[in-house]
Amino acid sequence: MIKEKTESEIKEKTEEEKCFMPVYNRLPLEISHGEGVYLFTKDGRKLLDMFGGLAVNVMGYDNKKVNGAIAEQCKKYIHLSNNYYQETQIQFAKLILELSGFDKIFLCSSGTEGIEGSIKFVRKYFSSQNIQKTGLISFKGAFHGRTYGSLSLTTKDKYRNGFEPFLPDVKHLEYNNADQLEQNIDKNTAAVFLEFIQGEGGVNTASKEFVDKLEELKNKFGFLIVADCIQCGAGRTGKFISLQHYSNKDIADICVCAKGIGAGLPLGAILMKERISEKLHKGEHGTTFGGNAVACAAGIVVMNELKNGLMNKVTETGNYLKSELEKIKLVTGKIKEIRGIGLMLGIQLIDCDAQKTADALLEKNILVNVTGDNVIRLLPPLIIENEDIDLFISELKNSLS
C-alpha cells in the first residue's frame, strides 16, 4: 500500500485546498527535481517516469540542450506580442513544417487552443466560399480538450456532464467503424476530427480500412479532415505525426500538435495546407502567448533532435519495450492486448485492476498512467534507454504476478 501521509503532507494538502479548485487527483508525491527519465522526491525517492508529464517531457528532465536554449533566449527577451517579427518563431516554424509536410502554421499555447482554432478555420474555409456545411464529426473515446468547442468533440461523460449545452450539429461515431462513417457522413459534413492513435480512449490505433474509407468519403463529399496529433505527435510513434504511418498520409487538411513539441513549455501548432491558410486574413484570429519565444527556443531543440536521429531511437526502444511486454503477456496471462506504436503504448489488463497495478508500481517507484478500458498507458520521455525499460518490465512482471 502507498504509505500514510505525514502530518506535514496533510497540512500541505489543507493549504492546497484553501487555494485551488478541487479538480486534480494529485499523487501523494512532492517532486524536488528531475534528471533524464527519473523524478526525485523531497524525501529521497527516485522514480522512473513512464508517462513523461502526459507525453510532454519528450526530452526528459534537466536536458542541457533545452536548458541552454531557454537561458539564451531569456537573455534576449521572454515575450513579445505577435505584432513583431520573431526569428525564433520562424526557425521553429520552418523545422516543424519540414517534419510534418504541411504548408502553413499558426502557433498557439496548447492542444485545446489548437482544436478551437481548427474549428474556426473549418468554418471560415467553407463560409468564405458560400458553402453551407456545418456538421462536425468525432469519435467515441476521443479526447480533444476541455474548452467548449473541443469538449463538444470529446465524448466521455465524466468530462461533459453538467457543462451542456455543447456546439450543435456534432456527431460522435464509433472509432474504426467504417459502416457508421458511410451512414453518417453527407453533404452537410464540414469536418472530421480524428486521433489516428487515441490516447485517452485507451491507445487505439485507426485501422487502414477505416482511414481508406474516410478518404473515399472525403473525395465524395468534400469535407475537411483535422488530425489531432496532440499526444501522438512530436516523434512519439517513431514518425513526427502518427498519420505519417499511413500510405495516404496527406489525407489531413489540418493537423494539431502540442504537448511534446515545447519540451515542457506551453506550445501548440495548427498545421494546415495552403488552401486553408489563404482563407484567413489579418485580424481574423490571434493569440497572446502562442509562439512564445522561450517556448519556441525549446521547440527548436526538440525538432532538431527528432530530425537528427531521435525518431529512429524511438522506433528501436519502442520495439524493444513492446517485445518485452509480449513476453510478460505470455508468462502472466494478465494482459489481453498491447496496443500502440513506438513509445505510445497501452497495456490492456484482464483479471486484474489497472489502477491497483499502477498503485503497486508506484510503491516500486515506477510512474504509469491509467486510461481507457482498464489500460495502463505508457508515454515515457523519448530519451529512455533499454536499461530503464528493463527496470519497468521487471517491476511490472512482479506486480502482475
mmCIF file of N, CA, C and O in Angstrom, residues 34-40 49 57 59-63 381 383 388:
data_model
loop_
_atom_site.group_PDB
_atom_site.id
_atom_site.type_symbol
_atom_site.label_atom_id
_atom_site.label_comp_id
_atom_site.label_asym_id
_atom_site.label_seq_id
_atom_site.Cartn_x
_atom_site.Cartn_y
_atom_site.Cartn_z
ATOM 1 N N GLY A 34 14.124 16.680 -11.434
ATOM 2 C CA GLY A 34 14.172 15.565 -12.355
ATOM 3 C C GLY A 34 15.518 15.488 -13.055
ATOM 4 O O GLY A 34 16.240 16.494 -13.167
ATOM 5 N N GLU A 35 15.852 14.303 -13.517
ATOM 6 C CA GLU A 35 17.108 14.104 -14.251
ATOM 7 C C GLU A 35 16.921 12.950 -15.221
ATOM 8 O O GLU A 35 16.577 11.840 -14.803
ATOM 9 N N GLY A 36 17.084 13.214 -16.501
ATOM 10 C CA GLY A 36 16.896 12.173 -17.505
ATOM 11 C C GLY A 36 15.452 11.707 -17.528
ATOM 12 O O GLY A 36 14.537 12.498 -17.751
ATOM 13 N N VAL A 37 15.225 10.425 -17.262
ATOM 14 C CA VAL A 37 13.862 9.883 -17.240
ATOM 15 C C VAL A 37 13.392 9.627 -15.812
ATOM 16 O O VAL A 37 12.405 8.914 -15.593
ATOM 17 N N TYR A 38 14.074 10.230 -14.850
ATOM 18 C CA TYR A 38 13.750 9.998 -13.440
ATOM 19 C C TYR A 38 13.324 11.287 -12.748
ATOM 20 O O TYR A 38 13.819 12.377 -13.058
ATOM 21 N N LEU A 39 12.393 11.130 -11.793
ATOM 22 C CA LEU A 39 11.976 12.214 -10.914
ATOM 23 C C LEU A 39 12.403 11.877 -9.495
ATOM 24 O O LEU A 39 12.406 10.698 -9.097
ATOM 25 N N PHE A 40 12.737 12.896 -8.725
ATOM 26 C CA PHE A 40 13.201 12.714 -7.357
ATOM 27 C C PHE A 40 12.275 13.481 -6.407
ATOM 28 O O PHE A 40 11.887 14.617 -6.700
ATOM 29 N N ASP A 49 9.895 7.664 -14.634
ATOM 30 C CA ASP A 49 8.700 8.316 -15.175
ATOM 31 C C ASP A 49 8.334 7.690 -16.510
ATOM 32 O O ASP A 49 8.959 7.957 -17.527
ATOM 33 N N ASN A 57 7.105 15.743 -21.667
ATOM 34 C CA ASN A 57 8.546 15.861 -21.409
ATOM 35 C C ASN A 57 9.352 14.904 -22.290
ATOM 36 O O ASN A 57 10.012 13.982 -21.804
ATOM 37 N N MET A 59 12.044 15.277 -23.953
ATOM 38 C CA MET A 59 13.499 15.327 -23.806
ATOM 39 C C MET A 59 13.942 14.989 -22.388
ATOM 40 O O MET A 59 15.113 15.151 -22.041
ATOM 41 N N GLY A 60 13.006 14.508 -21.580
ATOM 42 C CA GLY A 60 13.339 14.166 -20.203
ATOM 43 C C GLY A 60 13.497 15.404 -19.337
ATOM 44 O O GLY A 60 12.966 16.474 -19.650
ATOM 45 N N TYR A 61 14.254 15.247 -18.259
ATOM 46 C CA TYR A 61 14.409 16.320 -17.278
ATOM 47 C C TYR A 61 15.857 16.791 -17.232
ATOM 48 O O TYR A 61 16.792 16.017 -17.418
ATOM 49 N N ASP A 62 16.012 18.091 -17.000
ATOM 50 C CA ASP A 62 17.334 18.734 -16.904
ATOM 51 C C ASP A 62 18.163 18.465 -18.154
ATOM 52 O O ASP A 62 19.360 18.187 -18.090
ATOM 53 N N ASN A 63 17.507 18.568 -19.306
ATOM 54 C CA ASN A 63 18.210 18.376 -20.577
ATOM 55 C C ASN A 63 19.054 19.608 -20.877
ATOM 56 O O ASN A 63 18.546 20.727 -20.938
ATOM 57 N N PRO A 381 9.560 9.673 -21.577
ATOM 58 C CA PRO A 381 10.414 10.551 -22.373
ATOM 59 C C PRO A 381 11.053 9.774 -23.525
ATOM 60 O O PRO A 381 11.390 8.587 -23.374
ATOM 61 N N ILE A 383 13.865 9.848 -24.692
ATOM 62 C CA ILE A 383 15.290 9.544 -24.496
ATOM 63 C C ILE A 383 15.497 8.294 -23.649
ATOM 64 O O ILE A 383 16.633 7.943 -23.322
ATOM 65 N N ASP A 388 16.450 1.282 -18.677
ATOM 66 C CA ASP A 388 15.302 1.834 -17.950
ATOM 67 C C ASP A 388 14.061 0.989 -18.226
ATOM 68 O O ASP A 388 13.254 0.738 -17.325
#
